[in-house]
Amino acid sequence: MPTPHNQAKIGEIAKNVLMPGDPLRAKFIADTFLTNVRLVNSVRNMLAFTGEYKGKEITVMASGMGMPSIGIYSYELYSQYGVESIVRVGSAGAYSEKLDLFDVVLAESAWSESSFAKTQNGYDKDVTYPDKELNEKIIETAKRLEIPVHLDRIHSSDVFYTESNVDGYKEISAKHGCTCVEMESFALFHNAKVLGKKAACLLTISDSFTSEKKATAEERQTAFVNMMKIALETFC
């Protein structure tokens, strides 16, 4: 049965899912890379498309912004739709000068100050991890495609705007080894671990805390093709 958040019928979502935050990025991926595409969910405009990439069935579904949102959608995909692997394809802000605009980062772990995991099942640590085998496959795929990838710890934040009395990016980077920030992967990795599934996170740097470089809204939707290609080829 469809969930309150997803009108797709059982069997309409593939075993492997690409999950951008932005619904329009999901549509871009489906329109650009998939064939035989069908819209399988539009509840709350959280668009999901199932199609084929090089003969392999793939679903692309938006997660929305933040851990509560991806927490709902990823949990339901894993537990109710039989999804085995989710690769988040998102944007991130660079904490390090070594990361330039549009560089691709593969998360080797996600540090967070979030209470998501503790609230969900009592997990009281501040780091969650992607699936090791899936990460290794992504690295091999990136090498084959000759696309450079940074393997780093990332910061998954619950808050976009913070005040000056709490740690800023410099302190977080120094204390926890994070090279960039996004808002979803800590929860995604936790859900996958709890449910015995696979998850990974590919990010494209869209802006930087160390410079004034910043991608436009249109570029955020359409210019992140390298990470999209890596994720799609990983599932072939």
Tab-separated table of C-alpha atoms in Angstrom:
chain	number	residue	atom	x	y	z
A	1	MET	CA	0.000	0.000	0.000
A	2	PRO	CA	1.207	3.540	-0.697
A	3	THR	CA	2.300	5.521	2.357
A	4	PRO	CA	0.827	8.922	3.284
A	5	HIS	CA	3.977	10.463	1.778
A	6	ASN	CA	4.316	8.378	-1.385
A	7	GLN	CA	1.620	7.416	-3.872
A	8	ALA	CA	3.832	4.929	-5.729
A	9	LYS	CA	2.524	1.392	-5.770
A	10	ILE	CA	4.659	-1.472	-4.566
A	11	GLY	CA	6.839	-2.514	-7.480
A	12	GLU	CA	6.952	0.947	-9.041
A	13	ILE	CA	10.154	1.929	-7.242
A	14	ALA	CA	13.446	0.307	-8.224
A	15	LYS	CA	15.812	-1.463	-5.849
A	16	ASN	CA	18.387	1.278	-6.410
A	17	VAL	CA	17.509	4.940	-5.831
A	18	LEU	CA	19.245	8.235	-6.488
A	19	MET	CA	18.055	10.815	-3.965
A	20	PRO	CA	18.681	14.519	-4.539
A	21	GLY	CA	17.151	16.997	-2.135
A	22	ASP	CA	15.588	19.193	-4.808
A	23	PRO	CA	12.535	17.814	-6.704
A	24	LEU	CA	13.612	19.784	-9.780
A	25	ARG	CA	17.017	18.108	-9.656
A	26	ALA	CA	15.233	14.762	-9.568
A	27	LYS	CA	13.285	15.772	-12.680
A	28	PHE	CA	16.487	16.945	-14.380
A	29	ILE	CA	18.189	13.594	-13.739
A	30	ALA	CA	15.179	11.667	-15.026
A	31	ASP	CA	14.774	13.842	-18.123
A	32	THR	CA	18.488	13.881	-18.926
A	33	PHE	CA	19.656	10.349	-18.213
A	34	LEU	CA	16.733	7.912	-18.007
A	35	THR	CA	14.601	6.275	-20.683
A	36	ASN	CA	11.064	4.888	-20.410
A	37	VAL	CA	10.506	7.325	-17.560
A	38	ARG	CA	7.295	7.418	-15.561
A	39	LEU	CA	6.317	9.681	-12.678
A	40	VAL	CA	5.500	7.454	-9.707
A	41	ASN	CA	5.078	10.042	-6.954
A	42	SER	CA	4.040	13.679	-6.757
A	43	VAL	CA	2.663	13.882	-3.209
A	44	ARG	CA	3.801	17.211	-1.692
A	45	ASN	CA	5.677	17.722	-4.997
A	46	MET	CA	8.330	15.300	-3.725
A	47	LEU	CA	8.798	14.004	-7.257
A	48	ALA	CA	9.865	10.425	-7.930
A	49	PHE	CA	10.591	8.974	-11.358
A	50	THR	CA	11.346	5.402	-12.339
A	51	GLY	CA	13.050	4.636	-15.636
A	52	GLU	CA	16.007	2.846	-17.144
A	53	TYR	CA	19.670	3.712	-17.406
A	54	LYS	CA	21.582	1.458	-19.801
A	55	GLY	CA	18.895	-1.173	-19.327
A	56	LYS	CA	19.013	-1.021	-15.513
A	57	GLU	CA	15.888	0.093	-13.638
A	58	ILE	CA	16.565	3.160	-11.511
A	59	THR	CA	14.359	5.422	-9.403
A	60	VAL	CA	15.194	9.072	-8.760
A	61	MET	CA	13.301	10.570	-5.829
A	62	ALA	CA	13.674	13.885	-4.045
A	63	SER	CA	14.202	13.869	-0.293
A	64	GLY	CA	13.440	17.487	0.542
A	65	MET	CA	15.639	19.512	2.891
A	66	GLY	CA	16.939	18.338	6.238
A	67	MET	CA	17.123	15.143	8.249
A	68	PRO	CA	13.450	14.889	9.237
A	69	SER	CA	12.484	14.914	5.558
A	70	ILE	CA	15.059	12.437	4.244
A	71	GLY	CA	14.455	10.418	7.396
A	72	ILE	CA	10.833	9.847	6.411
A	73	TYR	CA	11.379	9.129	2.726
A	74	SER	CA	14.443	6.918	3.051
A	75	TYR	CA	12.910	4.866	5.879
A	76	GLU	CA	9.774	4.212	3.847
A	77	LEU	CA	11.735	3.354	0.704
A	78	TYR	CA	13.835	0.833	2.608
A	79	SER	CA	11.131	-0.659	4.805
A	80	GLN	CA	8.013	-0.552	2.622
A	81	TYR	CA	9.196	-0.454	-1.000
A	82	GLY	CA	12.033	-2.969	-0.862
A	83	VAL	CA	14.748	-0.499	-1.820
A	84	GLU	CA	18.231	-1.920	-1.253
A	85	SER	CA	20.516	1.048	-1.972
A	86	ILE	CA	20.137	4.828	-1.855
A	87	VAL	CA	22.805	7.218	-3.097
A	88	ARG	CA	22.181	10.777	-2.051
A	89	VAL	CA	23.291	13.250	-4.742
A	90	GLY	CA	23.328	16.672	-3.148
A	91	SER	CA	25.019	20.024	-2.791
A	92	ALA	CA	27.420	21.099	-0.065
A	93	GLY	CA	29.239	24.147	1.229
A	94	ALA	CA	33.028	23.848	1.435
A	95	TYR	CA	34.764	24.282	4.789
A	96	SER	CA	38.190	23.686	3.224
A	97	GLU	CA	40.191	25.636	0.671
A	98	LYS	CA	41.105	22.343	-0.987
A	99	LEU	CA	37.527	22.077	-2.274
A	100	ASP	CA	36.619	24.229	-5.254
A	101	LEU	CA	33.223	25.007	-6.784
A	102	PHE	CA	31.734	21.895	-8.473
A	103	ASP	CA	34.247	19.472	-6.929
A	104	VAL	CA	32.728	16.087	-6.072
A	105	VAL	CA	32.925	14.729	-2.520
A	106	LEU	CA	32.117	11.179	-1.425
A	107	ALA	CA	31.252	10.992	2.265
A	108	GLU	CA	33.366	8.497	4.207
A	109	SER	CA	31.391	9.450	7.323
A	110	ALA	CA	28.958	12.085	8.545
A	111	TRP	CA	29.429	13.994	11.784
A	112	SER	CA	26.429	15.781	13.279
A	113	GLU	CA	25.185	17.544	16.379
A	114	SER	CA	21.715	16.230	15.477
A	115	SER	CA	19.544	14.225	17.874
A	116	PHE	CA	17.985	12.313	14.935
A	117	ALA	CA	19.668	8.966	15.584
A	118	LYS	CA	19.260	9.115	19.367
A	119	THR	CA	15.572	9.918	19.003
A	120	GLN	CA	15.078	7.231	16.350
A	121	ASN	CA	16.584	4.266	18.204
A	122	GLY	CA	18.833	5.486	21.021
A	123	TYR	CA	22.078	5.657	19.012
A	124	ASP	CA	24.099	8.162	21.017
A	125	LYS	CA	27.214	8.683	18.877
A	126	ASP	CA	27.739	11.722	16.669
A	127	VAL	CA	29.066	9.953	13.552
A	128	THR	CA	27.281	7.669	11.104
A	129	TYR	CA	28.779	5.792	8.173
A	130	PRO	CA	27.875	4.855	4.602
A	131	ASP	CA	27.994	1.299	3.306
A	132	LYS	CA	31.637	0.374	2.767
A	133	GLU	CA	31.082	-1.838	-0.276
A	134	LEU	CA	28.867	0.747	-1.975
A	135	ASN	CA	31.484	3.441	-1.345
A	136	GLU	CA	34.196	1.235	-2.810
A	137	LYS	CA	32.083	0.652	-5.907
A	138	ILE	CA	31.509	4.394	-6.269
A	139	ILE	CA	35.255	5.044	-6.035
A	140	GLU	CA	35.957	2.417	-8.704
A	141	THR	CA	33.289	3.938	-10.950
A	142	ALA	CA	34.692	7.448	-10.538
A	143	LYS	CA	38.164	6.208	-11.464
A	144	ARG	CA	36.774	4.503	-14.565
A	145	LEU	CA	35.011	7.705	-15.581
A	146	GLU	CA	38.154	9.718	-14.768
A	147	ILE	CA	36.209	12.045	-12.482
A	148	PRO	CA	38.184	13.178	-9.414
A	149	VAL	CA	36.450	12.509	-6.103
A	150	HIS	CA	37.401	13.676	-2.602
A	151	LEU	CA	36.757	11.042	0.095
A	152	ASP	CA	36.056	13.058	3.251
A	153	ARG	CA	34.135	13.324	6.498
A	154	ILE	CA	31.209	15.692	6.060
A	155	HIS	CA	29.133	17.758	8.463
A	156	SER	CA	25.383	17.045	8.458
A	157	SER	CA	23.784	20.046	10.090
A	158	ASP	CA	20.268	20.491	11.461
A	159	VAL	CA	20.534	24.269	11.135
A	160	PHE	CA	21.254	26.446	8.100
A	161	TYR	CA	21.574	29.789	9.909
A	162	THR	CA	23.551	29.844	13.162
A	163	GLU	CA	24.458	32.627	15.599
A	164	SER	CA	27.946	33.724	16.593
A	165	ASN	CA	27.851	32.130	20.078
A	166	VAL	CA	28.092	28.571	18.680
A	167	ASP	CA	30.933	26.881	16.794
A	168	GLY	CA	31.360	28.106	13.246
A	169	TYR	CA	32.763	26.239	10.278
A	170	LYS	CA	36.393	26.734	11.306
A	171	GLU	CA	35.837	25.208	14.746
A	172	ILE	CA	33.729	22.344	13.381
A	173	SER	CA	36.310	21.561	10.728
A	174	ALA	CA	39.151	21.640	13.244
A	175	LYS	CA	37.389	19.619	15.955
A	176	HIS	CA	35.666	16.992	13.795
A	177	GLY	CA	37.616	16.841	10.543
A	178	CYS	CA	34.726	17.892	8.302
A	179	THR	CA	35.581	19.414	4.922
A	180	CYS	CA	32.084	20.464	3.873
A	181	VAL	CA	28.499	20.732	5.114
A	182	GLU	CA	25.080	19.471	4.029
A	183	MET	CA	21.902	18.587	5.933
A	184	GLU	CA	20.782	15.019	5.267
A	185	SER	CA	23.361	12.226	5.204
A	186	PHE	CA	23.689	11.548	8.946
A	187	ALA	CA	20.029	10.476	8.975
A	188	LEU	CA	20.244	8.538	5.720
A	189	PHE	CA	23.234	6.519	6.925
A	190	HIS	CA	21.512	5.843	10.244
A	191	ASN	CA	18.314	4.567	8.606
A	192	ALA	CA	20.280	2.289	6.294
A	193	LYS	CA	22.201	0.825	9.232
A	194	VAL	CA	19.055	0.274	11.298
A	195	LEU	CA	17.270	-1.470	8.430
A	196	GLY	CA	20.200	-3.478	7.065
A	197	LYS	CA	20.325	-1.577	3.790
A	198	LYS	CA	22.963	0.370	1.832
A	199	ALA	CA	23.502	4.121	1.588
A	200	ALA	CA	26.113	6.499	0.236
A	201	CYS	CA	26.402	10.207	-0.353
A	202	LEU	CA	27.907	12.076	-3.300
A	203	LEU	CA	28.050	15.850	-3.002
A	204	THR	CA	28.934	18.670	-5.356
A	205	ILE	CA	30.390	21.837	-3.869
A	206	SER	CA	27.917	24.635	-4.569
A	207	ASP	CA	29.458	27.373	-2.428
A	208	SER	CA	32.378	27.981	-0.097
A	209	PHE	CA	32.820	29.349	3.389
A	210	THR	CA	36.426	30.216	2.532
A	211	SER	CA	35.661	32.317	-0.561
A	212	GLU	CA	32.795	34.182	-2.212
A	213	LYS	CA	32.249	31.518	-4.883
A	214	LYS	CA	28.635	30.400	-5.176
A	215	ALA	CA	26.598	28.415	-7.706
A	216	THR	CA	23.374	29.895	-9.053
A	217	ALA	CA	20.002	28.256	-8.403
A	218	GLU	CA	19.967	26.976	-11.989
A	219	GLU	CA	23.461	25.546	-11.661
A	220	ARG	CA	22.412	23.720	-8.504
A	221	GLN	CA	19.719	21.958	-10.553
A	222	THR	CA	21.643	21.224	-13.731
A	223	ALA	CA	25.429	21.610	-13.400
A	224	PHE	CA	26.096	18.737	-11.023
A	225	VAL	CA	26.290	16.131	-13.779
A	226	ASN	CA	29.572	14.498	-12.698
A	227	MET	CA	28.155	13.155	-9.434
A	228	MET	CA	24.980	12.100	-11.265
A	229	LYS	CA	26.992	10.113	-13.817
A	230	ILE	CA	29.040	8.447	-11.084
A	231	ALA	CA	25.927	7.415	-9.158
A	232	LEU	CA	24.107	6.103	-12.227
A	233	GLU	CA	27.128	4.174	-13.520
A	234	THR	CA	27.632	2.653	-10.061
A	235	PHE	CA	24.255	0.937	-10.399
A	236	CYS	CA	24.999	-0.522	-13.840
